[in-house]
Protein backbone atom coordinates (compact mmCIF):
# COMPACT_ATOMS: atom_id res chain seq x y z
CA UNK A 1 0.00 0.00 0.00
CA UNK A 2 1.13 3.54 -0.77
CA UNK A 3 -0.09 6.73 0.82
CA UNK A 4 0.65 9.89 -1.12
CA UNK A 5 0.75 13.46 0.14
CA UNK A 6 0.60 16.39 -2.25
CA UNK A 7 0.91 19.93 -0.91
CA UNK A 8 2.99 22.91 -1.95
CA UNK A 9 3.78 23.67 1.72
CA UNK A 10 6.63 21.50 3.06
CA UNK A 11 5.49 22.11 6.65
CA UNK A 12 2.07 20.62 5.88
CA UNK A 13 3.73 17.62 4.22
CA UNK A 14 5.84 17.11 7.34
CA UNK A 15 2.78 17.44 9.60
CA UNK A 16 0.79 14.90 7.56
CA UNK A 17 3.69 12.45 7.58
CA UNK A 18 3.92 12.72 11.38
CA UNK A 19 0.16 12.25 11.78
CA UNK A 20 0.22 9.16 9.54
CA UNK A 21 3.26 7.63 11.26
CA UNK A 22 1.71 8.35 14.66
CA UNK A 23 -1.54 6.63 13.65
CA UNK A 24 0.19 3.44 12.52
CA UNK A 25 2.55 3.39 15.50
CA UNK A 26 -0.29 3.84 18.01
CA UNK A 27 -2.21 0.99 16.34
CA UNK A 28 0.87 -1.29 16.23
CA UNK A 29 0.72 -1.54 12.45
CA UNK A 30 3.67 -1.24 10.10
CA UNK A 31 3.48 2.14 8.35
CA UNK A 32 3.01 1.82 4.59
CA UNK A 33 5.15 3.60 2.05
CA UNK A 34 4.67 7.38 2.28
CA UNK A 35 5.45 9.44 -0.80
CA UNK A 36 5.18 13.21 -0.97
CA UNK A 37 4.89 15.67 -3.83
CA UNK A 38 4.94 19.46 -3.90
CA UNK A 39 2.89 19.87 -7.07
CA UNK A 40 -0.09 18.34 -8.81
CA UNK A 41 2.03 17.80 -11.92
CA UNK A 42 4.59 15.67 -10.05
CA UNK A 43 1.78 13.67 -8.42
CA UNK A 44 0.23 12.93 -11.80
CA UNK A 45 3.63 12.00 -13.26
CA UNK A 46 4.03 9.25 -10.63
CA UNK A 47 3.16 6.00 -12.36
CA UNK A 48 3.11 3.72 -9.32
CA UNK A 49 0.04 2.62 -7.36
CA UNK A 50 -1.91 5.22 -5.43
CA UNK A 51 -4.13 3.82 -2.69
CA UNK A 52 -4.76 6.93 -0.61
CA UNK A 53 -3.95 10.52 -1.54
CA UNK A 54 -3.96 13.51 0.81
CA UNK A 55 -4.22 16.41 -1.61
CA UNK A 56 -4.13 20.19 -1.25
CA UNK A 57 -6.44 22.05 -3.62
CA UNK A 58 -4.82 25.45 -4.02
CA UNK A 59 -1.37 24.93 -5.54
CA UNK A 60 0.61 26.98 -8.02
CA UNK A 61 0.59 24.62 -10.98
CA UNK A 62 -2.08 21.97 -11.52
CA UNK A 63 -4.53 22.56 -8.70
CA UNK A 64 -5.55 19.66 -6.51
CA UNK A 65 -9.08 19.53 -7.84
CA UNK A 66 -7.87 19.09 -11.44
CA UNK A 67 -5.32 16.51 -10.28
CA UNK A 68 -8.04 14.60 -8.41
CA UNK A 69 -10.31 14.53 -11.45
CA UNK A 70 -7.46 13.18 -13.57
CA UNK A 71 -6.60 10.52 -10.96
CA UNK A 72 -10.23 9.42 -10.82
CA UNK A 73 -10.48 9.17 -14.61
CA UNK A 74 -7.97 6.31 -14.67
CA UNK A 75 -8.67 2.64 -14.08
CA UNK A 76 -7.24 2.58 -10.54
CA UNK A 77 -9.20 5.03 -8.43
CA UNK A 78 -7.45 5.98 -5.19
CA UNK A 79 -9.27 7.38 -2.19
CA UNK A 80 -8.68 11.12 -2.14
CA UNK A 81 -8.80 13.30 0.95
CA UNK A 82 -8.62 17.01 0.22
CA UNK A 83 -6.54 18.86 2.80
CA UNK A 84 -6.91 22.58 2.26
CA UNK A 85 -7.49 25.91 3.95
CA UNK A 86 -10.30 26.83 1.59
CA UNK A 87 -13.89 25.76 2.16
CA UNK A 88 -14.80 27.19 -1.26
CA UNK A 89 -14.54 23.78 -2.96
CA UNK A 90 -16.27 21.69 -0.28
CA UNK A 91 -19.40 20.71 -2.20
CA UNK A 92 -17.64 20.34 -5.55
CA UNK A 93 -14.84 18.36 -3.89
CA UNK A 94 -17.11 15.53 -2.82
CA UNK A 95 -17.65 14.64 -6.49
CA UNK A 96 -14.14 13.15 -6.50
CA UNK A 97 -13.00 13.03 -2.88
CA UNK A 98 -13.62 10.59 -0.07
CA UNK A 99 -13.27 13.32 2.56
CA UNK A 100 -12.37 16.96 3.02
CA UNK A 101 -10.15 18.25 5.87
CA UNK A 102 -9.72 21.96 6.57
CA UNK A 103 -6.40 23.43 7.74
CA UNK A 104 -5.25 23.92 10.44
CA UNK A 105 -5.44 20.19 10.94
CA UNK A 106 -6.62 18.46 14.07
CA UNK A 107 -4.71 15.21 14.67
CA UNK A 108 -7.65 13.35 16.25
CA UNK A 109 -9.94 14.24 13.32
CA UNK A 110 -7.18 13.30 10.87
CA UNK A 111 -6.76 9.89 12.54
CA UNK A 112 -10.53 9.34 12.36
CA UNK A 113 -10.56 10.02 8.62
CA UNK A 114 -7.47 7.86 8.05
CA UNK A 115 -9.08 4.98 9.96
CA UNK A 116 -12.26 5.21 7.84
CA UNK A 117 -10.22 5.33 4.63
CA UNK A 118 -8.18 2.29 5.60
CA UNK A 119 -11.37 0.30 6.27
CA UNK A 120 -12.29 0.83 2.61
CA UNK A 121 -8.81 0.10 1.26
CA UNK A 122 -7.87 -2.90 3.39
CA UNK A 123 -10.31 -5.81 3.51
CA UNK A 124 -11.49 -6.47 7.06
CA UNK A 125 -12.17 -10.13 6.48
CA UNK A 126 -11.25 -12.93 4.14
CA UNK A 127 -12.48 -16.35 3.23
CA UNK A 128 -10.60 -19.48 2.37
CA UNK A 129 -11.32 -23.10 1.76
CA UNK A 130 -9.22 -26.14 2.38
mmCIF file of C-alpha atoms in Angstrom:
data_model
loop_
_atom_site.group_PDB
_atom_site.id
_atom_site.type_symbol
_atom_site.label_atom_id
_atom_site.label_comp_id
_atom_site.label_asym_id
_atom_site.label_seq_id
_atom_site.Cartn_x
_atom_site.Cartn_y
_atom_site.Cartn_z
ATOM 1 C CA UNK A 1 0.000 0.000 0.000
ATOM 2 C CA UNK A 2 1.135 3.538 -0.774
ATOM 3 C CA UNK A 3 -0.087 6.728 0.821
ATOM 4 C CA UNK A 4 0.648 9.891 -1.119
ATOM 5 C CA UNK A 5 0.746 13.462 0.139
ATOM 6 C CA UNK A 6 0.604 16.388 -2.247
ATOM 7 C CA UNK A 7 0.907 19.931 -0.913
ATOM 8 C CA UNK A 8 2.993 22.909 -1.951
ATOM 9 C CA UNK A 9 3.781 23.673 1.717
ATOM 10 C CA UNK A 10 6.633 21.496 3.064
ATOM 11 C CA UNK A 11 5.485 22.109 6.653
ATOM 12 C CA UNK A 12 2.067 20.617 5.882
ATOM 13 C CA UNK A 13 3.727 17.622 4.222
ATOM 14 C CA UNK A 14 5.836 17.108 7.338
ATOM 15 C CA UNK A 15 2.776 17.439 9.601
ATOM 16 C CA UNK A 16 0.788 14.903 7.563
ATOM 17 C CA UNK A 17 3.685 12.450 7.582
ATOM 18 C CA UNK A 18 3.923 12.722 11.381
ATOM 19 C CA UNK A 19 0.156 12.251 11.776
ATOM 20 C CA UNK A 20 0.219 9.157 9.545
ATOM 21 C CA UNK A 21 3.261 7.634 11.255
ATOM 22 C CA UNK A 22 1.706 8.349 14.664
ATOM 23 C CA UNK A 23 -1.536 6.634 13.653
ATOM 24 C CA UNK A 24 0.192 3.445 12.521
ATOM 25 C CA UNK A 25 2.552 3.395 15.504
ATOM 26 C CA UNK A 26 -0.291 3.839 18.015
ATOM 27 C CA UNK A 27 -2.206 0.995 16.343
ATOM 28 C CA UNK A 28 0.873 -1.285 16.226
ATOM 29 C CA UNK A 29 0.722 -1.537 12.449
ATOM 30 C CA UNK A 30 3.668 -1.237 10.103
ATOM 31 C CA UNK A 31 3.481 2.136 8.347
ATOM 32 C CA UNK A 32 3.009 1.816 4.586
ATOM 33 C CA UNK A 33 5.148 3.597 2.048
ATOM 34 C CA UNK A 34 4.667 7.380 2.281
ATOM 35 C CA UNK A 35 5.447 9.444 -0.803
ATOM 36 C CA UNK A 36 5.183 13.212 -0.970
ATOM 37 C CA UNK A 37 4.886 15.673 -3.830
ATOM 38 C CA UNK A 38 4.941 19.458 -3.900
ATOM 39 C CA UNK A 39 2.894 19.866 -7.073
ATOM 40 C CA UNK A 40 -0.088 18.341 -8.812
ATOM 41 C CA UNK A 41 2.032 17.799 -11.919
ATOM 42 C CA UNK A 42 4.588 15.673 -10.053
ATOM 43 C CA UNK A 43 1.780 13.672 -8.415
ATOM 44 C CA UNK A 44 0.231 12.926 -11.800
ATOM 45 C CA UNK A 45 3.628 11.998 -13.260
ATOM 46 C CA UNK A 46 4.031 9.254 -10.630
ATOM 47 C CA UNK A 47 3.161 5.996 -12.365
ATOM 48 C CA UNK A 48 3.105 3.725 -9.316
ATOM 49 C CA UNK A 49 0.036 2.623 -7.364
ATOM 50 C CA UNK A 50 -1.915 5.216 -5.434
ATOM 51 C CA UNK A 51 -4.132 3.822 -2.689
ATOM 52 C CA UNK A 52 -4.761 6.925 -0.606
ATOM 53 C CA UNK A 53 -3.948 10.525 -1.543
ATOM 54 C CA UNK A 54 -3.961 13.511 0.808
ATOM 55 C CA UNK A 55 -4.218 16.414 -1.609
ATOM 56 C CA UNK A 56 -4.135 20.192 -1.248
ATOM 57 C CA UNK A 57 -6.443 22.046 -3.621
ATOM 58 C CA UNK A 58 -4.818 25.445 -4.017
ATOM 59 C CA UNK A 59 -1.368 24.926 -5.537
ATOM 60 C CA UNK A 60 0.615 26.980 -8.025
ATOM 61 C CA UNK A 61 0.588 24.620 -10.985
ATOM 62 C CA UNK A 62 -2.078 21.967 -11.515
ATOM 63 C CA UNK A 63 -4.532 22.559 -8.702
ATOM 64 C CA UNK A 64 -5.554 19.659 -6.511
ATOM 65 C CA UNK A 65 -9.079 19.530 -7.842
ATOM 66 C CA UNK A 66 -7.871 19.094 -11.438
ATOM 67 C CA UNK A 67 -5.318 16.508 -10.279
ATOM 68 C CA UNK A 68 -8.043 14.597 -8.407
ATOM 69 C CA UNK A 69 -10.308 14.528 -11.455
ATOM 70 C CA UNK A 70 -7.458 13.185 -13.571
ATOM 71 C CA UNK A 71 -6.595 10.524 -10.963
ATOM 72 C CA UNK A 72 -10.232 9.417 -10.825
ATOM 73 C CA UNK A 73 -10.477 9.174 -14.611
ATOM 74 C CA UNK A 74 -7.974 6.305 -14.669
ATOM 75 C CA UNK A 75 -8.671 2.639 -14.083
ATOM 76 C CA UNK A 76 -7.236 2.575 -10.543
ATOM 77 C CA UNK A 77 -9.201 5.029 -8.427
ATOM 78 C CA UNK A 78 -7.450 5.982 -5.188
ATOM 79 C CA UNK A 79 -9.269 7.382 -2.188
ATOM 80 C CA UNK A 80 -8.679 11.120 -2.136
ATOM 81 C CA UNK A 81 -8.795 13.304 0.948
ATOM 82 C CA UNK A 82 -8.618 17.009 0.218
ATOM 83 C CA UNK A 83 -6.540 18.863 2.803
ATOM 84 C CA UNK A 84 -6.912 22.581 2.257
ATOM 85 C CA UNK A 85 -7.486 25.910 3.949
ATOM 86 C CA UNK A 86 -10.301 26.825 1.586
ATOM 87 C CA UNK A 87 -13.895 25.762 2.156
ATOM 88 C CA UNK A 88 -14.803 27.189 -1.256
ATOM 89 C CA UNK A 89 -14.536 23.780 -2.957
ATOM 90 C CA UNK A 90 -16.271 21.689 -0.285
ATOM 91 C CA UNK A 91 -19.404 20.707 -2.202
ATOM 92 C CA UNK A 92 -17.643 20.337 -5.551
ATOM 93 C CA UNK A 93 -14.839 18.362 -3.886
ATOM 94 C CA UNK A 94 -17.114 15.528 -2.823
ATOM 95 C CA UNK A 95 -17.653 14.644 -6.492
ATOM 96 C CA UNK A 96 -14.141 13.147 -6.503
ATOM 97 C CA UNK A 97 -12.999 13.032 -2.876
ATOM 98 C CA UNK A 98 -13.616 10.585 -0.066
ATOM 99 C CA UNK A 99 -13.274 13.320 2.559
ATOM 100 C CA UNK A 100 -12.373 16.963 3.016
ATOM 101 C CA UNK A 101 -10.153 18.247 5.873
ATOM 102 C CA UNK A 102 -9.716 21.956 6.571
ATOM 103 C CA UNK A 103 -6.402 23.433 7.741
ATOM 104 C CA UNK A 104 -5.251 23.920 10.436
ATOM 105 C CA UNK A 105 -5.440 20.189 10.939
ATOM 106 C CA UNK A 106 -6.623 18.456 14.073
ATOM 107 C CA UNK A 107 -4.710 15.214 14.669
ATOM 108 C CA UNK A 108 -7.647 13.353 16.250
ATOM 109 C CA UNK A 109 -9.936 14.244 13.322
ATOM 110 C CA UNK A 110 -7.185 13.299 10.867
ATOM 111 C CA UNK A 111 -6.758 9.888 12.537
ATOM 112 C CA UNK A 112 -10.525 9.335 12.364
ATOM 113 C CA UNK A 113 -10.562 10.022 8.615
ATOM 114 C CA UNK A 114 -7.470 7.856 8.054
ATOM 115 C CA UNK A 115 -9.078 4.976 9.963
ATOM 116 C CA UNK A 116 -12.257 5.213 7.844
ATOM 117 C CA UNK A 117 -10.217 5.335 4.635
ATOM 118 C CA UNK A 118 -8.179 2.287 5.603
ATOM 119 C CA UNK A 119 -11.375 0.302 6.272
ATOM 120 C CA UNK A 120 -12.285 0.834 2.611
ATOM 121 C CA UNK A 121 -8.811 0.104 1.262
ATOM 122 C CA UNK A 122 -7.869 -2.903 3.395
ATOM 123 C CA UNK A 123 -10.307 -5.812 3.513
ATOM 124 C CA UNK A 124 -11.485 -6.468 7.064
ATOM 125 C CA UNK A 125 -12.174 -10.129 6.479
ATOM 126 C CA UNK A 126 -11.247 -12.926 4.142
ATOM 127 C CA UNK A 127 -12.484 -16.353 3.230
ATOM 128 C CA UNK A 128 -10.599 -19.481 2.373
ATOM 129 C CA UNK A 129 -11.316 -23.103 1.758
ATOM 130 C CA UNK A 130 -9.222 -26.138 2.380
#
